[in-house]
Tab-separated table of C-alpha atoms in Angstrom:
chain	number	residue	atom	x	y	z
G	182	MET	CA	-4.531	-77.871	-23.299
G	183	ALA	CA	-0.932	-77.896	-22.098
G	184	ASN	CA	-1.322	-75.598	-19.162
G	185	LEU	CA	1.657	-76.039	-16.821
G	186	ASN	CA	0.710	-73.834	-13.956
G	187	GLN	CA	1.450	-76.296	-11.183
G	188	HIS	CA	5.194	-76.331	-10.826
G	189	ALA	CA	5.246	-78.919	-8.083
G	190	ASP	CA	3.849	-81.577	-10.407
G	191	VAL	CA	6.669	-81.266	-12.889
G	192	ALA	CA	9.610	-79.821	-10.986
G	193	SER	CA	11.018	-83.219	-10.177
G	194	THR	CA	11.690	-84.054	-13.845
G	195	THR	CA	14.598	-82.802	-15.832
G	196	GLU	CA	13.072	-83.741	-19.155
G	197	ILE	CA	13.452	-80.923	-21.734
G	198	ASN	CA	10.223	-79.772	-23.377
G	199	HIS	CA	10.916	-79.202	-27.049
G	200	VAL	CA	8.829	-76.484	-28.772
G	201	ASP	CA	8.980	-74.640	-32.041
G	202	ILE	CA	8.454	-71.162	-30.521
G	203	ALA	CA	8.904	-70.040	-26.930
G	204	ILE	CA	7.667	-66.570	-25.946
G	205	VAL	CA	9.102	-64.964	-22.791
G	206	GLY	CA	6.660	-62.376	-21.478
G	207	GLY	CA	2.902	-62.660	-21.470
G	208	ALA	CA	1.734	-59.043	-21.338
G	209	MET	CA	-0.182	-57.423	-24.194
G	210	ALA	CA	2.348	-58.168	-27.008
G	211	GLY	CA	3.349	-61.665	-25.797
G	212	ALA	CA	-0.180	-62.926	-24.988
G	213	THR	CA	-1.479	-61.541	-28.335
G	214	LEU	CA	1.305	-63.248	-30.247
G	215	ALA	CA	0.797	-66.582	-28.440
G	216	LEU	CA	-2.943	-66.551	-29.261
G	217	GLY	CA	-2.208	-65.505	-32.910
G	218	LEU	CA	0.271	-68.324	-33.298
G	219	ALA	CA	-2.237	-70.810	-31.847
G	220	GLU	CA	-4.788	-69.724	-34.342
G	221	LEU	CA	-2.213	-69.799	-37.146
G	222	ALA	CA	-1.369	-73.410	-36.141
G	223	LYS	CA	-4.995	-74.393	-36.471
G	224	GLN	CA	-5.165	-72.898	-39.937
G	225	GLN	CA	-2.110	-74.808	-41.040
G	226	ALA	CA	-3.826	-78.163	-40.409
G	227	GLY	CA	-2.206	-79.774	-43.424
G	228	SER	CA	1.374	-79.066	-42.367
G	229	LYS	CA	3.346	-80.211	-39.373
G	230	PRO	CA	1.752	-78.732	-36.186
G	231	ILE	CA	3.746	-76.124	-34.324
G	232	LYS	CA	4.263	-76.248	-30.545
G	233	ILE	CA	4.179	-72.924	-28.685
G	234	ALA	CA	5.209	-72.133	-25.103
G	235	LEU	CA	4.509	-68.913	-23.232
G	236	ILE	CA	6.473	-68.047	-19.986
G	237	GLU	CA	5.019	-65.343	-17.784
G	238	ALA	CA	6.014	-64.409	-14.175
G	239	HIS	CA	2.585	-63.057	-13.017
G	240	LYS	CA	-1.142	-63.484	-13.444
G	241	PRO	CA	-2.855	-60.272	-14.541
G	242	SER	CA	-3.437	-57.814	-11.716
G	243	ARG	CA	-2.882	-54.160	-10.758
G	244	GLU	CA	0.675	-55.194	-9.692
G	245	HIS	CA	1.486	-56.737	-12.992
G	246	PRO	CA	3.875	-54.468	-14.962
G	247	GLY	CA	2.060	-55.167	-18.171
G	248	PHE	CA	-1.507	-55.518	-16.986
G	249	ASP	CA	-1.572	-52.845	-14.329
G	250	ALA	CA	-4.022	-50.014	-13.658
G	251	ARG	CA	-3.353	-48.172	-16.902
G	252	SER	CA	-5.697	-47.711	-19.769
G	253	ILE	CA	-4.382	-47.605	-23.392
G	254	ALA	CA	-5.812	-46.351	-26.634
G	255	ILE	CA	-5.971	-49.053	-29.332
G	256	SER	CA	-5.872	-47.457	-32.774
G	257	HIS	CA	-8.389	-48.094	-35.576
G	258	GLY	CA	-5.757	-49.925	-37.513
G	259	SER	CA	-4.787	-52.096	-34.515
G	260	ILE	CA	-8.428	-53.008	-33.999
G	261	PHE	CA	-8.484	-54.202	-37.599
G	262	GLU	CA	-5.466	-56.442	-36.979
G	263	LEU	CA	-6.976	-57.799	-33.769
G	264	LYS	CA	-10.135	-58.638	-35.669
G	265	GLN	CA	-8.002	-60.487	-38.236
G	266	LEU	CA	-6.532	-62.483	-35.354
G	267	GLY	CA	-9.961	-63.376	-34.035
G	268	LEU	CA	-9.265	-61.563	-30.725
G	269	TRP	CA	-11.251	-58.274	-30.967
G	270	GLN	CA	-14.644	-59.896	-30.489
G	271	HIS	CA	-13.422	-60.856	-26.991
G	272	LEU	CA	-11.971	-57.391	-26.138
G	273	ASP	CA	-14.623	-55.197	-27.654
G	274	PRO	CA	-17.032	-55.422	-24.789
G	275	LEU	CA	-14.266	-54.016	-22.546
G	276	ALA	CA	-13.564	-51.059	-24.804
G	277	GLU	CA	-14.779	-47.426	-24.867
G	278	PRO	CA	-14.762	-45.703	-28.245
G	279	ILE	CA	-12.890	-42.504	-29.103
G	280	HIS	CA	-15.054	-40.388	-31.359
G	281	ASN	CA	-13.031	-37.187	-31.370
G	282	ILE	CA	-9.538	-36.065	-30.441
G	283	HIS	CA	-8.800	-32.542	-29.299
G	284	ILE	CA	-5.189	-31.349	-29.453
G	285	SER	CA	-4.098	-28.026	-27.884
G	286	GLU	CA	-1.343	-26.137	-26.156
G	287	ARG	CA	-2.134	-24.417	-22.851
G	288	GLY	CA	-1.682	-20.620	-22.910
G	289	ASN	CA	-1.288	-20.443	-26.718
G	290	PHE	CA	-3.708	-20.189	-29.619
G	291	GLY	CA	-2.830	-23.507	-31.396
G	292	MET	CA	-5.462	-26.248	-31.320
G	293	THR	CA	-7.052	-28.763	-33.694
G	294	GLU	CA	-9.549	-31.593	-33.707
G	295	LEU	CA	-9.814	-34.987	-35.339
G	296	ASN	CA	-13.387	-36.260	-35.692
G	297	ARG	CA	-14.711	-39.607	-36.710
G	298	GLU	CA	-17.296	-38.052	-39.066
G	299	SER	CA	-14.489	-36.358	-41.133
G	300	PHE	CA	-13.111	-39.810	-41.974
G	301	HIS	CA	-16.510	-41.634	-42.235
G	302	LEU	CA	-15.569	-43.991	-39.403
G	303	PRO	CA	-17.596	-45.290	-36.465
G	304	TYR	CA	-14.662	-44.374	-34.132
G	305	LEU	CA	-11.057	-43.295	-34.240
G	306	GLY	CA	-9.913	-45.887	-31.745
G	307	LYS	CA	-11.011	-47.512	-28.520
G	308	VAL	CA	-9.720	-47.376	-24.919
G	309	VAL	CA	-9.285	-50.517	-22.783
G	310	GLU	CA	-8.229	-51.018	-19.179
G	311	LEU	CA	-5.149	-53.262	-19.158
G	312	GLU	CA	-6.064	-55.368	-16.116
G	313	ALA	CA	-9.440	-56.347	-17.659
G	314	VAL	CA	-7.802	-57.084	-21.014
G	315	GLY	CA	-5.158	-59.220	-19.317
G	316	ASN	CA	-7.690	-61.318	-17.529
G	317	LYS	CA	-9.521	-61.963	-20.814
G	318	LEU	CA	-6.360	-62.810	-22.742
G	319	PHE	CA	-5.273	-65.219	-20.020
G	320	SER	CA	-8.633	-66.859	-20.047
G	321	LEU	CA	-8.281	-67.400	-23.786
G	322	LEU	CA	-4.724	-68.717	-23.291
G	323	GLU	CA	-5.964	-71.291	-20.755
G	324	GLN	CA	-8.395	-72.592	-23.329
G	325	SER	CA	-5.828	-72.702	-26.170
G	326	ASP	CA	-3.125	-75.207	-27.179
G	327	VAL	CA	-0.366	-72.973	-25.895
G	328	ALA	CA	1.758	-74.476	-23.164
G	329	LEU	CA	1.366	-71.788	-20.503
G	330	TYR	CA	4.072	-71.601	-17.856
G	331	CYS	CA	2.615	-69.156	-15.229
G	332	PRO	CA	3.711	-68.082	-12.703
G	333	ALA	CA	7.247	-68.825	-14.008
G	334	LYS	CA	10.362	-66.693	-14.389
G	335	LEU	CA	13.186	-67.161	-16.876
G	336	GLN	CA	16.326	-68.030	-14.933
G	337	ASP	CA	18.758	-68.552	-17.809
G	338	VAL	CA	18.888	-68.955	-21.569
G	339	VAL	CA	21.735	-70.514	-23.600
G	340	ALA	CA	22.003	-70.089	-27.311
G	341	GLY	CA	22.556	-73.208	-29.242
G	342	VAL	CA	23.077	-74.129	-32.866
G	343	ASP	CA	19.710	-75.742	-33.363
G	344	SER	CA	17.705	-74.235	-30.498
G	345	GLN	CA	17.722	-71.939	-27.498
G	346	LEU	CA	17.683	-73.675	-24.119
G	347	LEU	CA	15.604	-71.894	-21.524
G	348	THR	CA	15.810	-72.761	-17.804
G	349	LEU	CA	12.929	-71.590	-15.558
G	350	ASP	CA	13.145	-70.702	-11.860
G	351	ASP	CA	11.760	-74.031	-10.859
G	352	GLY	CA	14.286	-76.023	-12.849
G	353	GLN	CA	12.093	-76.861	-15.912
G	354	GLN	CA	13.846	-76.581	-19.244
G	355	ILE	CA	12.468	-75.667	-22.684
G	356	ALA	CA	14.308	-75.963	-25.986
G	357	ALA	CA	12.926	-73.620	-28.673
G	358	LYS	CA	13.809	-73.283	-32.286
G	359	LEU	CA	12.641	-69.690	-32.210
G	360	LEU	CA	12.728	-67.512	-29.073
G	361	ILE	CA	10.482	-64.430	-28.870
G	362	ALA	CA	11.479	-61.938	-26.225
G	363	ALA	CA	8.349	-59.905	-25.231
G	364	ASP	CA	9.545	-59.376	-21.660
G	365	GLY	CA	9.585	-55.535	-21.517
G	366	VAL	CA	12.136	-52.860	-21.236
G	367	ASN	CA	14.229	-54.778	-18.680
G	368	SER	CA	14.256	-57.895	-20.889
G	369	LYS	CA	15.922	-60.805	-19.131
G	370	VAL	CA	16.532	-62.305	-22.553
G	371	ARG	CA	18.363	-59.258	-23.832
G	372	GLN	CA	20.439	-59.129	-20.655
G	373	ALA	CA	21.334	-62.829	-20.952
G	374	PHE	CA	22.615	-62.280	-24.484
G	375	LYS	CA	24.345	-59.026	-23.526
G	376	GLN	CA	22.572	-57.111	-26.376
G	377	PRO	CA	22.899	-53.310	-26.279
G	378	LEU	CA	19.949	-51.045	-25.484
G	379	GLU	CA	19.986	-47.373	-26.569
G	380	GLN	CA	18.205	-44.936	-24.201
G	381	VAL	CA	17.166	-41.348	-24.508
G	382	ASP	CA	16.137	-39.806	-21.099
G	383	PHE	CA	13.528	-37.077	-21.488
G	384	ASN	CA	13.907	-36.108	-17.777
G	385	GLN	CA	10.186	-36.549	-17.272
G	386	THR	CA	8.019	-38.723	-15.035
G	387	ALA	CA	4.491	-39.824	-15.979
G	388	ILE	CA	1.720	-39.803	-13.413
G	389	ILE	CA	-1.130	-42.049	-14.370
G	390	ALA	CA	-4.562	-42.148	-12.656
G	391	ASN	CA	-8.307	-42.432	-13.395
G	392	ILE	CA	-10.085	-39.095	-13.136
G	393	GLN	CA	-13.797	-38.727	-12.283
G	394	VAL	CA	-15.363	-35.892	-14.208
G	395	GLU	CA	-18.666	-34.012	-13.636
G	396	GLN	CA	-20.018	-34.200	-17.186
G	397	PRO	CA	-20.155	-37.090	-19.695
G	398	HIS	CA	-17.094	-37.344	-21.943
G	399	HIS	CA	-19.084	-38.194	-25.153
G	400	GLY	CA	-16.074	-40.141	-26.486
G	401	TRP	CA	-13.654	-37.176	-26.513
G	402	ALA	CA	-9.918	-37.793	-26.011
G	403	TYR	CA	-7.546	-34.909	-25.275
G	404	GLU	CA	-3.877	-34.244	-25.829
G	405	ARG	CA	-2.864	-31.036	-24.076
G	406	PHE	CA	0.626	-29.616	-24.138
G	407	THR	CA	1.193	-27.845	-20.811
G	408	GLN	CA	4.137	-25.885	-19.407
G	409	THR	CA	5.140	-28.932	-17.323
G	410	GLY	CA	4.746	-31.548	-20.102
G	411	PRO	CA	2.098	-33.289	-22.245
G	412	LEU	CA	-1.154	-34.276	-20.609
G	413	ALA	CA	-3.416	-36.882	-22.149
G	414	LEU	CA	-7.002	-37.799	-21.135
G	415	LEU	CA	-8.774	-40.807	-22.626
G	416	PRO	CA	-12.437	-41.668	-22.380
G	417	MET	CA	-13.298	-44.638	-20.147
G	418	ALA	CA	-16.401	-46.670	-19.607
G	419	THR	CA	-18.575	-45.267	-16.875
G	420	SER	CA	-18.279	-46.800	-13.381
G	421	HIS	CA	-21.283	-46.799	-10.993
G	422	GLY	CA	-22.816	-44.126	-13.242
G	423	GLU	CA	-19.818	-41.799	-13.011
G	424	SER	CA	-17.996	-40.446	-16.068
G	425	ARG	CA	-14.232	-41.251	-16.056
G	426	LEU	CA	-11.148	-40.242	-18.010
G	427	SER	CA	-7.794	-42.068	-17.943
G	428	MET	CA	-4.931	-39.583	-17.436
G	429	VAL	CA	-1.277	-39.667	-18.328
G	430	TRP	CA	0.561	-36.470	-17.240
G	431	ALA	CA	4.186	-35.955	-18.027
G	432	LEU	CA	6.053	-33.775	-15.476
G	433	ASP	CA	9.570	-33.058	-14.395
G	434	PRO	CA	10.621	-35.540	-11.695
G	435	THR	CA	10.425	-33.081	-8.774
G	436	ASN	CA	6.879	-31.877	-9.652
G	437	ALA	CA	5.788	-35.439	-10.263
G	438	GLU	CA	7.057	-36.575	-6.799
G	439	ARG	CA	5.254	-33.649	-5.172
G	440	LEU	CA	1.944	-34.326	-6.957
G	441	LEU	CA	2.051	-38.034	-6.214
G	442	LYS	CA	2.075	-37.244	-2.523
G	443	ALA	CA	-0.290	-34.272	-2.663
G	444	PRO	CA	-3.761	-34.526	-1.080
G	445	LYS	CA	-6.502	-35.252	-3.599
G	446	ALA	CA	-7.962	-31.777	-3.538
G	447	GLU	CA	-4.614	-30.207	-4.218
G	448	PHE	CA	-3.862	-32.674	-7.046
G	449	ILE	CA	-7.225	-32.105	-8.661
G	450	SER	CA	-6.864	-28.296	-8.430
G	451	GLU	CA	-3.412	-28.370	-10.111
G	452	LEU	CA	-4.664	-30.789	-12.832
G	453	GLN	CA	-7.699	-28.551	-13.521
G	454	GLN	CA	-5.451	-25.505	-13.710
G	455	ALA	CA	-3.041	-27.221	-16.137
G	456	PHE	CA	-5.773	-28.750	-18.363
G	457	GLY	CA	-8.613	-26.184	-18.112
G	458	TYR	CA	-12.322	-26.919	-18.224
G	459	ARG	CA	-12.846	-28.206	-21.795
G	460	ALA	CA	-13.616	-31.723	-20.410
G	461	GLY	CA	-15.651	-30.319	-17.544
G	462	ARG	CA	-14.915	-30.121	-13.741
G	463	PHE	CA	-12.736	-32.917	-12.289
G	464	THR	CA	-14.363	-34.268	-9.145
G	465	ASP	CA	-12.210	-37.095	-7.985
G	466	VAL	CA	-8.985	-39.023	-8.681
G	467	GLY	CA	-8.178	-42.670	-8.174
G	468	GLU	CA	-4.875	-44.219	-7.044
G	469	ARG	CA	-1.863	-42.478	-8.598
G	470	PHE	CA	1.088	-44.342	-10.085
G	471	SER	CA	4.217	-43.087	-11.747
G	472	TYR	CA	7.066	-44.210	-14.030
G	473	PRO	CA	10.074	-42.484	-15.592
G	474	LEU	CA	9.740	-41.466	-19.295
G	475	MET	CA	12.341	-42.338	-21.786
G	476	LEU	CA	12.854	-43.771	-25.236
G	477	SER	CA	14.541	-47.172	-25.089
G	478	TYR	CA	15.251	-49.133	-28.160
G	479	MET	CA	17.393	-51.887	-29.735
G	480	ALA	CA	18.985	-50.870	-32.951
G	481	ARG	CA	18.795	-54.564	-34.093
G	482	PRO	CA	15.926	-56.287	-32.264
G	483	ILE	CA	17.137	-59.809	-33.285
G	484	TYR	CA	19.781	-62.243	-32.150
G	485	GLN	CA	20.591	-65.843	-32.955
G	486	ARG	CA	17.272	-67.675	-33.183
G	487	THR	CA	15.711	-64.724	-31.276
G	488	ILE	CA	13.325	-61.868	-32.078
G	489	PHE	CA	12.666	-58.986	-29.648
G	490	LEU	CA	9.329	-57.221	-29.957
G	491	GLY	CA	7.014	-54.779	-28.179
G	492	ASN	CA	8.604	-53.011	-25.166
G	493	ALA	CA	11.594	-55.388	-25.165
G	494	ALA	CA	12.539	-53.969	-28.605
G	495	GLN	CA	11.383	-50.338	-28.088
G	496	THR	CA	9.664	-48.455	-25.294
G	497	LEU	CA	8.105	-45.176	-26.301
G	498	HIS	CA	7.088	-41.943	-24.567
G	499	PRO	CA	3.302	-42.152	-24.139
G	500	ILE	CA	2.782	-38.748	-25.746
G	501	ALA	CA	1.112	-40.191	-28.840
G	502	GLY	CA	-0.178	-43.445	-27.347
G	503	GLN	CA	1.541	-45.532	-29.873
G	504	GLY	CA	3.380	-48.120	-27.677
G	505	PHE	CA	1.024	-51.036	-28.003
G	506	ASN	CA	0.062	-50.059	-31.554
G	507	LEU	CA	3.717	-50.305	-32.629
G	508	GLY	CA	4.153	-53.562	-30.676
G	509	LEU	CA	1.131	-55.037	-32.328
G	510	ARG	CA	2.660	-54.288	-35.727
G	511	ASP	CA	5.693	-56.294	-34.464
G	512	VAL	CA	3.370	-59.157	-33.549
G	513	VAL	CA	1.643	-59.115	-36.927
G	514	CYS	CA	5.007	-59.169	-38.705
G	515	VAL	CA	6.130	-62.182	-36.705
G	516	LEU	CA	2.929	-63.955	-37.646
G	517	ASP	CA	3.392	-63.156	-41.296
G	518	VAL	CA	7.000	-64.409	-41.310
G	519	VAL	CA	6.007	-67.649	-39.428
G	520	LYS	CA	3.121	-68.174	-41.880
G	521	GLN	CA	5.556	-68.030	-44.765
G	522	VAL	CA	7.760	-70.638	-43.154
G	523	LEU	CA	4.788	-72.950	-42.495
G	524	ALA	CA	3.682	-72.565	-46.101
G	525	ASN	CA	7.086	-73.755	-47.325
G	526	PRO	CA	6.767	-77.383	-48.369
G	527	GLU	CA	10.549	-77.903	-47.824
G	528	GLY	CA	10.120	-77.415	-44.075
G	529	GLN	CA	12.287	-74.274	-43.547
G	530	ASP	CA	13.861	-73.934	-40.044
G	531	ILE	CA	11.529	-71.653	-38.128
G	532	GLY	CA	14.384	-70.053	-36.189
G	533	SER	CA	16.888	-69.685	-38.994
G	534	ALA	CA	18.864	-66.489	-39.678
G	535	ALA	CA	16.793	-66.059	-42.828
G	536	VAL	CA	13.590	-65.833	-40.755
G	537	THR	CA	14.960	-63.409	-38.114
G	538	HIS	CA	16.555	-61.186	-40.717
G	539	ALA	CA	13.294	-61.132	-42.748
G	540	TYR	CA	11.587	-59.814	-39.650
G	541	LEU	CA	14.360	-57.222	-39.119
G	542	GLU	CA	14.148	-55.805	-42.654
G	543	ARG	CA	10.315	-55.645	-42.676
G	544	ARG	CA	10.125	-53.775	-39.351
G	545	LYS	CA	13.031	-51.339	-39.885
G	546	ALA	CA	11.207	-48.458	-41.611
G	547	ASP	CA	8.117	-48.396	-39.391
G	548	ARG	CA	10.076	-48.674	-36.118
G	549	GLN	CA	12.477	-45.903	-37.098
G	550	SER	CA	9.771	-43.580	-38.432
G	551	THR	CA	7.555	-43.992	-35.385
G	552	MET	CA	10.440	-43.467	-32.910
G	553	ASN	CA	11.657	-40.355	-34.744
G	554	ASN	CA	8.208	-38.834	-34.863
G	555	ILE	CA	7.604	-39.358	-31.130
G	556	GLU	CA	11.014	-37.945	-30.179
G	557	PHE	CA	10.298	-34.925	-32.375
G	558	LEU	CA	6.938	-34.433	-30.620
G	559	VAL	CA	8.380	-34.728	-27.152
G	560	ARG	CA	11.269	-32.340	-27.767
G	561	GLY	CA	9.174	-29.961	-29.933
G	562	PHE	CA	6.456	-29.562	-27.374
G	563	SER	CA	8.783	-29.476	-24.338
G	564	ASN	CA	10.642	-26.360	-25.494
G	565	ASP	CA	9.758	-22.748	-24.812
G	566	TYR	CA	12.098	-21.301	-27.382
G	567	TRP	CA	9.704	-18.789	-28.919
G	568	PRO	CA	10.159	-19.596	-32.625
G	569	LEU	CA	9.260	-23.228	-31.819
G	570	VAL	CA	6.247	-22.096	-29.836
G	571	ILE	CA	4.963	-20.047	-32.720
G	572	GLY	CA	5.764	-22.717	-35.241
G	573	ARG	CA	3.961	-25.588	-33.469
G	574	ASN	CA	0.916	-23.369	-32.698
G	575	LEU	CA	0.712	-22.336	-36.316
G	576	GLY	CA	0.969	-25.999	-37.231
G	577	LEU	CA	-2.006	-26.898	-34.972
G	578	ARG	CA	-3.970	-23.954	-36.435
G	579	LEU	CA	-3.150	-24.948	-39.994
G	580	LEU	CA	-4.640	-28.380	-39.313
G	581	SER	CA	-7.801	-26.682	-38.273
G	582	TRP	CA	-7.929	-24.208	-41.144
G	583	PHE	CA	-7.013	-26.796	-43.861
G	584	PRO	CA	-8.774	-30.058	-43.089
G	585	PRO	CA	-6.957	-32.036	-45.942
G	586	LEU	CA	-3.709	-31.619	-43.893
G	587	LYS	CA	-5.304	-33.754	-41.135
G	588	ALA	CA	-5.341	-36.856	-43.215
G	589	PRO	CA	-1.605	-37.922	-42.663
G	590	VAL	CA	-1.878	-37.024	-38.965
G	591	ALA	CA	-5.036	-39.153	-38.643
G	592	ARG	CA	-3.578	-42.113	-40.531
G	593	ARG	CA	-0.655	-42.150	-38.116
G	594	ALA	CA	-2.883	-41.732	-35.062
G	595	MET	CA	-5.179	-44.518	-36.226
G	596	GLY	CA	-2.389	-46.911	-36.996
G	597	TRP	CA	-2.902	-47.170	-40.761
G	598	HIS	CA	0.856	-47.198	-41.345
G	599	LYS	CA	2.092	-50.773	-41.377
G	600	GLY	CA	5.645	-52.027	-41.817
């Protein structure tokens, strides 16, 4: 493979490495895309081979911004896509299934459930720990034909007529016909091209931590709307025989700062009071982390010979756990567009405006719909205006009373909507 981890071996040369596609950012979206492109290149054996480069600043670890201590829920639809890419078989052993989802509002009568049996499915989704997934994806990348530059940081990028010229922090240069920016909400590529980013600040901070619970979780996930903000608990694989849940708790910044510093017993007590005992008694909490919650998005996630995807294109509030699922639909769309180019016998330019605009048009409706729905959820469940309280609780009750109403909600939650 073309693994270029050792900078010292190549730093002395100024030779430009010419590739078809360069991906900046090797977290979930970027690594998945790189592996998907490598597999696509194998399938297109009869056509001209494509060269792929992936630039990533860090190896997976708890300090990695994309492969940190968090767990994420991968929807049923996303698992289907990962199977199509040949990746899920490697990740499935790391995953814990979600069999049921309980949605409720603390202090009010609204609640509903989504159950795998109702939809004749083995599971509604699965939960993975990002650090473990990151290690597995990087292991696969090191065995692939992807030119992996890690650790390496993008120093500069210059847009050209025929390619984008990337300069790394050690002086290496890469010329790419198509540049994929998968480098997160603070995208260096976006900043280099001075592309605008819209942001909606929800004035909330998320605390994330792993919670030890007294009783087995039996595959239950919970979304609880509390007075301080939404609280999500996801089932995790047992550790040393102990049942665990992954927690994301949205709070106002002052409360979040206080609870981050609070002694364990105090934190667990306040968490139990906010959530209740439906999941059992909480007995311990792991290391706590926090990050500000906001909706960040590019209105047009493309530029000359450049496509922005995943968190570089849109960063969502975690209220519905749709960040990676939306980013994966970005990845699948890029793969579809590239596949069409490779199937063109006339050898279409892989980074042409026709290619980037095809991606833009195909992703427009899904991106906008998902972002609108999540903003509606955040604002709707963070408002104590009594008609809204009554309305949303009636809505949750209606879902319980009339099961057919659950189908659209479940399809969205399980990622069946595809742009």
